[in-house]
Amino acid sequence: MSGVEITAANGRLPLWRAAWVVARRDFVAILFSRAFIFFLLGPLFPLVVGSLAAGVGGQVQNQILSADVGLAMPTPDVDAMLAAREELAGKLGPAIPPFVVVRRLQPGEDFAAAPLLEGREGQLAAIITGTLDQPTLTAPEANLARWSGTVAYIAATARQEQTLAYPPVGTVAVATSGADQNRGRYGTARTGQVVLFMLIMLLAGMVLSNLVEEKGNKIIEILAAAVPMDAVFMGKLFAMLAISVVGITVWGTAGATLLAIGGRSLEDLASPGVGWPLFLALAAAYFGMGYLLLGAIFLAVGSMAATVREVQTLSMPVTMSQILVFLFASAALTRPGEWVDHAAMVFPLSSPFAMLGHAAMDEAVWPHVLALAWQGACVALFVKLGAGLFRKRVLKSGPQGASRKSRSLVTLVRGLFSKGSAGSA
């Protein structure tokens, strides 16, 4: 077998072969247990929580993503509209949309508003052109009905006439705008982050209690005598990842079936920047990276617990740490290009969440290649450090000397592992 092999004088299996045997043993034991059925039913409760969180997030989204109205008018009209908007905003508050200056037109200069909006750039939801006497509002159909009256009121205020006669507002409908596109992509990004967080929180936390039973009945000491402890660590970690993939496959199939029955599909969400096929592939890759990063930490921390009560004590700070990482990545999504965004992409534990958000918001692909390479290097480092702590803590779980009965059990386990490795070869 090619690759680096770690062997001992007592004839232990090579590292990767032993890890494969441990992973296969744990995978089969969990997959064919009765508790696995309850494991598959577990996401029903997080789904309810996730739905509530999505509802709250939708309310916050309206405050985070501003829908700007652009001004492309002669300079005196622009200044008058801005002054009128500020005056009315102080009285009416959020009912008056924010104005941004797109262009100050020279006398006789024309401006094409529709191509700019359909280019989906920036946060523009509508553009006002024309003059104070005859303003023209260019926007998607929904925004035309929403803002036509407001524009007429602002233009009338800007004319500073005593009668406050409303000027007629011309309208031009477009298919979409940059603000609509960004709002939809933000919804897709937030949904992806919430789903990724819920899956990792549900699945990675299981490795905390993975060793309690084996440490209690001293099986772990027999394993330690038969195979390298690094192999036990990697085998258990990747076995839990495989179990998680089985669970996600079942949940995804059931969810897709329910959506199809209800006449819903991914088309109900805005298309992510990189497109749905690549977005789903990146979501799977970022789940694997996030699971291995957190799983390596949790398995190492879980090795310190000897009883179920200790696992329950450790679960609280573990859960809180996951929530803090998720909130950090969510905050970075609302501040693109700032230091918070860059920090979330670089910090290993938040990087999968932050990069999945970028996959929904941006079209660029090359940042994901760099991010996956960085996360892969962090996975290798975390697994190495976690295996070291795992080995140090687990080997202290019992006496080092082995009795004659223990030595016979070790010999038996070595024989089982040798047969298992020979069968897998």
Coordinates of C-alpha atoms in Angstrom, one line a residue:
M1 CA 0.0 0.0 0.0
S2 CA 1.5 3.3 -1.1
G3 CA 1.7 6.4 1.2
V4 CA 2.9 7.1 4.6
E5 CA 2.5 4.1 7.0
I6 CA 2.9 4.2 10.8
T7 CA 3.7 0.9 12.2
A8 CA 4.9 -0.4 15.6
A9 CA 7.2 -3.2 16.6
N10 CA 4.2 -5.2 17.9
G11 CA 2.9 -5.6 14.3
R12 CA 0.1 -3.0 14.2
L13 CA -1.7 -2.3 11.0
P14 CA -0.6 0.6 8.8
L15 CA -2.4 3.9 9.7
W16 CA -4.7 4.3 6.8
R17 CA -5.7 0.6 6.7
A18 CA -6.4 0.6 10.4
A19 CA -8.4 3.8 10.0
W20 CA -10.5 2.2 7.3
V21 CA -11.3 -0.8 9.5
V22 CA -12.3 1.4 12.4
A23 CA -14.5 3.6 10.2
R24 CA -16.2 0.5 8.6
R25 CA -16.8 -1.0 12.1
D26 CA -18.4 2.2 13.4
F27 CA -20.4 2.9 10.2
V28 CA -22.0 -0.5 10.1
A29 CA -22.7 -0.6 13.9
I30 CA -24.5 2.8 13.7
L31 CA -26.2 2.2 10.4
F32 CA -27.9 -1.0 11.4
S33 CA -28.8 0.1 14.9
R34 CA -32.4 0.9 16.0
A35 CA -31.3 4.3 17.2
F36 CA -30.4 5.3 13.6
I37 CA -34.2 5.5 12.9
F38 CA -34.6 8.2 15.6
F39 CA -31.5 9.9 14.2
L40 CA -33.2 10.2 10.9
L41 CA -36.3 11.7 12.6
G42 CA -34.1 14.2 14.5
P43 CA -34.2 17.0 11.9
L44 CA -37.9 17.6 12.4
F45 CA -37.2 19.7 15.5
P46 CA -34.3 21.8 14.0
L47 CA -36.5 22.4 10.9
V48 CA -39.2 24.0 13.0
V49 CA -36.5 26.2 14.6
G50 CA -35.0 27.0 11.3
S51 CA -38.3 28.0 9.8
L52 CA -38.9 30.4 12.7
A53 CA -35.3 31.8 12.3
A54 CA -35.9 32.3 8.6
G55 CA -39.1 34.3 9.4
V56 CA -37.2 36.6 11.7
G57 CA -34.3 36.8 9.2
G58 CA -36.8 38.0 6.6
Q59 CA -37.8 40.9 8.7
V60 CA -34.2 41.8 9.3
Q61 CA -33.4 41.5 5.6
N62 CA -35.7 44.4 4.8
Q63 CA -33.7 46.7 7.1
I64 CA -30.3 45.4 5.9
L65 CA -30.8 45.6 2.1
S66 CA -31.7 49.2 1.1
A67 CA -33.7 49.8 -2.0
D68 CA -32.4 53.1 -3.4
V69 CA -34.1 55.3 -5.9
G70 CA -31.7 57.0 -8.4
L71 CA -32.0 60.5 -9.7
A72 CA -30.9 61.3 -13.3
M73 CA -32.2 64.9 -13.8
P74 CA -30.8 68.4 -14.4
T75 CA -28.7 69.7 -11.5
P76 CA -31.3 72.2 -10.2
D77 CA -34.0 69.5 -10.2
V78 CA -31.6 67.0 -8.5
D79 CA -30.9 69.4 -5.7
A80 CA -34.5 70.3 -5.3
M81 CA -35.6 66.6 -5.2
L82 CA -32.9 65.8 -2.6
A83 CA -33.9 68.7 -0.4
A84 CA -37.6 67.7 -0.6
R85 CA -36.8 64.1 0.2
E86 CA -34.9 65.1 3.3
E87 CA -37.7 67.4 4.4
L88 CA -40.3 64.7 3.9
A89 CA -38.2 61.9 5.4
G90 CA -38.0 63.8 8.7
K91 CA -41.9 63.7 8.8
L92 CA -42.7 60.4 7.2
G93 CA -39.6 58.3 8.1
P94 CA -39.1 55.0 6.2
A95 CA -42.0 55.6 3.9
I96 CA -39.7 57.8 1.8
P97 CA -37.1 55.7 0.0
P98 CA -33.4 56.9 0.0
F99 CA -32.3 58.8 -3.1
V100 CA -28.9 58.5 -4.8
V101 CA -27.6 60.7 -7.6
V102 CA -27.0 58.7 -10.7
R103 CA -26.2 61.6 -13.0
R104 CA -26.6 65.3 -13.2
L105 CA -27.8 65.9 -16.7
Q106 CA -26.7 68.8 -18.9
P107 CA -29.4 70.8 -20.7
G108 CA -30.8 68.7 -23.5
E109 CA -29.0 65.5 -22.4
D110 CA -31.0 62.3 -22.5
F111 CA -30.5 59.4 -20.1
A112 CA -31.5 55.7 -20.6
A113 CA -32.7 54.4 -17.2
A114 CA -34.0 51.0 -18.2
P115 CA -30.6 49.5 -19.3
L116 CA -29.0 50.6 -16.1
L117 CA -31.7 48.9 -14.0
E118 CA -31.8 45.8 -16.0
G119 CA -28.0 45.5 -15.7
R120 CA -28.7 44.6 -12.0
E121 CA -25.9 46.7 -10.6
G122 CA -25.8 48.2 -7.2
Q123 CA -28.9 48.6 -5.0
L124 CA -31.0 50.7 -7.4
A125 CA -34.7 49.7 -7.3
A126 CA -35.9 52.6 -9.5
I127 CA -34.7 55.7 -11.3
I128 CA -36.4 59.1 -11.6
T129 CA -35.7 61.0 -14.9
G130 CA -37.4 63.9 -16.6
T131 CA -38.1 67.2 -14.8
L132 CA -39.9 68.4 -11.7
D133 CA -42.9 69.3 -13.9
Q134 CA -42.9 65.9 -15.7
P135 CA -41.0 63.3 -13.7
T136 CA -40.7 59.7 -15.1
L137 CA -40.3 56.7 -12.8
T138 CA -38.5 53.7 -14.3
A139 CA -38.8 50.5 -12.1
P140 CA -40.2 47.0 -12.0
E141 CA -43.9 46.7 -12.0
A142 CA -44.3 46.2 -8.3
N143 CA -42.2 49.3 -7.5
L144 CA -44.2 51.5 -10.0
A145 CA -47.4 50.9 -8.0
R146 CA -45.5 51.4 -4.8
W147 CA -43.6 54.7 -5.5
S148 CA -45.5 56.6 -8.2
G149 CA -47.5 58.5 -5.6
T150 CA -44.5 59.1 -3.5
V151 CA -42.5 60.5 -6.4
A152 CA -45.4 62.9 -7.3
Y153 CA -45.5 64.1 -3.7
I154 CA -41.8 64.7 -3.5
A155 CA -41.7 66.5 -6.9
A156 CA -44.6 68.7 -5.9
T157 CA -42.8 69.6 -2.6
A158 CA -39.6 70.2 -4.6
R159 CA -41.4 72.8 -6.8
Q160 CA -42.2 74.8 -3.7
E161 CA -45.6 75.8 -5.0
Q162 CA -48.3 77.0 -2.5
T163 CA -51.0 74.8 -4.1
L164 CA -48.8 71.7 -3.9
A165 CA -50.3 70.4 -7.2
Y166 CA -49.0 67.0 -8.0
P167 CA -47.3 66.7 -11.4
P168 CA -48.2 63.7 -13.6
V169 CA -45.7 60.9 -13.2
G170 CA -44.8 58.9 -16.3
T171 CA -43.9 55.2 -15.7
V172 CA -41.6 52.8 -17.5
A173 CA -41.7 49.1 -16.4
V174 CA -38.6 46.8 -16.5
A175 CA -38.3 43.1 -15.8
T176 CA -36.0 43.4 -12.7
S177 CA -33.4 45.6 -11.0
G178 CA -30.1 45.4 -9.2
A179 CA -31.9 45.8 -5.8
D180 CA -34.3 43.0 -6.6
Q181 CA -31.5 40.7 -7.8
N182 CA -29.4 41.4 -4.7
R183 CA -32.4 40.9 -2.4
G184 CA -33.2 37.6 -3.9
R185 CA -29.6 36.4 -3.8
Y186 CA -29.3 37.5 -0.2
G187 CA -32.3 35.3 0.6
T188 CA -30.7 32.3 -1.2
A189 CA -27.4 33.0 0.7
R190 CA -29.1 33.2 4.1
T191 CA -31.1 30.1 3.4
G192 CA -28.0 28.2 2.4
Q193 CA -26.1 29.4 5.6
V194 CA -29.0 28.4 7.9
V195 CA -29.4 24.9 6.3
L196 CA -25.6 24.4 6.5
F197 CA -25.5 25.5 10.1
M198 CA -28.4 23.3 11.1
L199 CA -26.9 20.3 9.5
I200 CA -23.5 20.8 11.1
M201 CA -24.9 21.6 14.5
L202 CA -27.1 18.5 14.4
L203 CA -24.5 16.1 13.0
A204 CA -21.1 17.2 14.3
G205 CA -22.3 17.3 17.9
M206 CA -22.8 13.6 17.9
V207 CA -19.1 12.8 18.0
L208 CA -18.9 14.3 21.5
S209 CA -20.4 11.2 22.9
N210 CA -18.8 8.7 20.5
L211 CA -16.3 7.4 23.0
V212 CA -18.2 7.4 26.3
E213 CA -19.4 3.8 26.0
E214 CA -16.1 2.4 24.7
K215 CA -14.1 4.2 27.4
G216 CA -16.5 2.9 30.1
N217 CA -16.1 -0.8 29.1
K218 CA -12.3 -0.4 28.3
I219 CA -12.8 -1.4 24.6
I220 CA -10.8 1.7 23.7
E221 CA -7.7 0.4 25.5
I222 CA -7.9 -2.8 23.5
L223 CA -8.2 -0.8 20.3
A224 CA -5.2 1.3 21.4
A225 CA -3.1 -1.9 21.8
A226 CA -4.2 -3.2 18.4
V227 CA -4.0 -0.1 16.1
P228 CA -2.5 3.4 16.2
M229 CA -4.7 5.8 18.1
D230 CA -4.4 8.3 15.2
A231 CA -6.2 5.6 13.1
V232 CA -8.9 5.3 15.7
F233 CA -9.4 9.0 15.7
M234 CA -9.6 9.3 11.9
G235 CA -11.7 6.2 11.5
K236 CA -14.3 7.4 13.9
L237 CA -14.3 10.9 12.4
F238 CA -14.8 9.7 8.8
A239 CA -17.3 7.1 9.9
M240 CA -19.5 9.8 11.4
L241 CA -19.1 11.9 8.2
A242 CA -20.3 8.9 6.2
I243 CA -23.3 8.4 8.5
S244 CA -24.1 12.1 8.1
V245 CA -24.0 11.8 4.3
V246 CA -26.5 8.9 4.5
G247 CA -28.8 11.0 6.7
I248 CA -28.6 14.1 4.5
T249 CA -29.3 11.9 1.4
V250 CA -32.5 10.6 3.1
W251 CA -33.6 14.0 4.3
G252 CA -32.8 15.6 0.9
T253 CA -34.8 13.0 -0.9
A254 CA -37.7 13.3 1.4
G255 CA -37.6 17.1 1.2
A256 CA -37.4 17.2 -2.6
T257 CA -40.4 14.8 -2.7
L258 CA -42.5 17.0 -0.4
L259 CA -41.5 20.1 -2.5
A260 CA -42.5 18.4 -5.7
I261 CA -45.8 17.3 -4.3
G262 CA -46.5 20.9 -3.1
G263 CA -45.5 22.3 -6.5
R264 CA -42.4 24.0 -5.2
S265 CA -38.8 23.9 -6.5
L266 CA -35.5 25.7 -6.3
E267 CA -36.8 28.1 -8.9
D268 CA -38.8 29.7 -6.1
L269 CA -35.5 31.0 -4.8
A270 CA -33.4 33.5 -6.7
S271 CA -30.7 31.9 -8.7
P272 CA -27.3 32.1 -6.9
G273 CA -24.4 33.9 -8.5
V274 CA -22.5 30.8 -9.5
G275 CA -25.7 29.0 -10.7
W276 CA -27.6 26.1 -9.0
P277 CA -25.4 23.1 -10.1
L278 CA -22.2 24.7 -8.8
F279 CA -23.9 26.1 -5.7
L280 CA -25.1 22.7 -4.7
A281 CA -21.7 21.2 -5.3
L282 CA -20.0 23.9 -3.3
A283 CA -22.6 23.4 -0.5
A284 CA -21.7 19.7 -0.3
A285 CA -17.9 20.5 -0.3
Y286 CA -18.3 23.2 2.4
F287 CA -20.4 20.8 4.5
G288 CA -17.7 18.2 4.4
M289 CA -15.0 20.8 5.3
G290 CA -17.1 22.3 8.1
Y291 CA -18.0 18.9 9.5
L292 CA -14.4 17.7 9.5
L293 CA -13.1 20.9 11.1
L294 CA -15.7 20.9 13.9
G295 CA -15.8 17.1 14.2
A296 CA -12.0 17.0 14.8
I297 CA -12.4 19.5 17.6
F298 CA -15.5 17.8 19.1
L299 CA -14.0 14.3 19.0
A300 CA -10.8 15.6 20.7
V301 CA -12.9 17.4 23.3
G302 CA -15.2 14.5 23.7
S303 CA -12.3 12.2 24.5
M304 CA -11.9 14.1 27.8
A305 CA -15.4 13.0 29.0
A306 CA -15.7 9.7 30.8
T307 CA -19.5 9.7 31.5
V308 CA -22.7 10.9 29.8
R309 CA -23.0 13.6 32.4
E310 CA -19.7 15.1 31.4
V311 CA -20.8 15.0 27.8
Q312 CA -23.9 17.0 28.7
T313 CA -21.7 19.5 30.5
L314 CA -19.5 19.9 27.4
S315 CA -22.4 20.2 25.0
M316 CA -23.4 23.7 26.2
P317 CA -20.2 25.5 25.4
V318 CA -19.9 23.5 22.2
T319 CA -23.4 24.6 21.0
M320 CA -22.7 28.2 22.0
S321 CA -19.5 28.2 20.0
Q322 CA -21.3 27.0 16.9
I323 CA -23.9 29.7 17.3
L324 CA -21.2 32.4 17.6
V325 CA -19.4 31.2 14.5
F326 CA -22.7 31.2 12.6
L327 CA -23.6 34.7 13.7
F328 CA -20.1 35.9 12.7
A329 CA -20.5 34.5 9.2
S330 CA -24.0 36.0 8.9
A331 CA -22.8 39.4 10.0
A332 CA -20.1 39.2 7.4
L333 CA -22.7 38.6 4.7
T334 CA -24.2 42.0 5.3
R335 CA -20.8 43.8 5.0
P336 CA -19.2 42.6 1.8
G337 CA -15.7 43.7 1.1
E338 CA -15.1 44.9 4.7
W339 CA -12.6 43.5 7.2
V340 CA -15.4 41.4 8.9
D341 CA -16.1 39.7 5.5
H342 CA -12.4 38.9 4.9
A343 CA -12.0 37.7 8.5
A344 CA -15.0 35.4 8.2
M345 CA -13.6 33.9 4.9
V346 CA -10.1 33.3 6.5
F347 CA -11.1 32.0 9.9
P348 CA -11.4 28.2 9.4
L349 CA -14.5 27.6 11.4
S350 CA -16.6 30.3 9.8
S351 CA -15.0 30.0 6.3
P352 CA -17.5 27.4 5.0
F353 CA -20.5 29.5 6.0
A354 CA -19.0 32.8 4.7
M355 CA -18.0 31.2 1.3
L356 CA -21.4 29.6 0.8
G357 CA -22.9 33.0 1.2
H358 CA -20.5 34.4 -1.4
A359 CA -21.4 31.6 -3.8
A360 CA -25.0 32.9 -3.7
M361 CA -24.1 36.6 -3.9
D362 CA -21.2 36.6 -6.4
E363 CA -20.5 35.1 -9.8
A364 CA -16.7 34.6 -9.2
V365 CA -15.5 31.0 -8.9
W366 CA -11.8 31.3 -8.2
P367 CA -12.3 32.5 -4.5
H368 CA -13.9 29.1 -3.8
V369 CA -10.9 27.2 -5.2
L370 CA -8.6 29.1 -2.8
A371 CA -11.1 28.7 0.0
L372 CA -11.4 25.0 -0.4
A373 CA -7.6 24.6 -0.6
W374 CA -7.2 26.7 2.6
Q375 CA -10.0 24.7 4.4
G376 CA -8.4 21.4 3.3
A377 CA -5.1 22.5 4.8
C378 CA -6.9 23.5 8.0
V379 CA -8.7 20.1 8.1
A380 CA -5.3 18.3 7.9
L381 CA -4.0 20.5 10.7
F382 CA -7.0 20.1 12.9
V383 CA -7.1 16.3 12.4
K384 CA -3.4 16.1 13.3
L385 CA -3.7 18.2 16.4
G386 CA -7.0 16.6 17.4
A387 CA -5.5 13.1 17.0
G388 CA -2.6 14.1 19.2
L389 CA -4.9 15.4 22.0
F390 CA -7.1 12.3 21.5
R391 CA -4.2 10.0 21.9
K392 CA -2.9 11.8 25.0
R393 CA -6.3 11.8 26.7
V394 CA -7.6 8.3 25.7
L395 CA -4.4 6.5 26.7
K396 CA -4.9 7.9 30.2
S397 CA -8.3 6.3 30.6
G398 CA -6.9 3.1 32.2
P399 CA -3.8 1.4 33.5
Q400 CA -1.0 0.9 31.0
G401 CA -0.1 -2.6 32.1
A402 CA -2.1 -5.5 30.5
S403 CA -2.9 -8.7 32.3
R404 CA -2.7 -12.1 30.7
K405 CA -6.4 -11.9 29.9
S406 CA -6.0 -8.4 28.4
R407 CA -3.1 -9.6 26.3
S408 CA -5.2 -12.5 24.9
L409 CA -8.0 -10.0 24.0
V410 CA -5.5 -7.8 22.3
T411 CA -4.2 -10.8 20.3
L412 CA -7.8 -11.6 19.3
V413 CA -8.5 -8.0 18.2
R414 CA -5.3 -7.8 16.2
G415 CA -6.4 -11.0 14.4
L416 CA -9.9 -9.5 13.7
F417 CA -8.3 -6.3 12.3
S418 CA -5.9 -8.3 10.2
K419 CA -8.8 -10.3 8.7
G420 CA -10.8 -7.1 8.2
S421 CA -7.9 -5.4 6.4
A422 CA -7.3 -8.4 4.3
G423 CA -10.9 -8.5 3.2
S424 CA -11.0 -4.8 2.3
A425 CA -7.8 -5.2 0.3

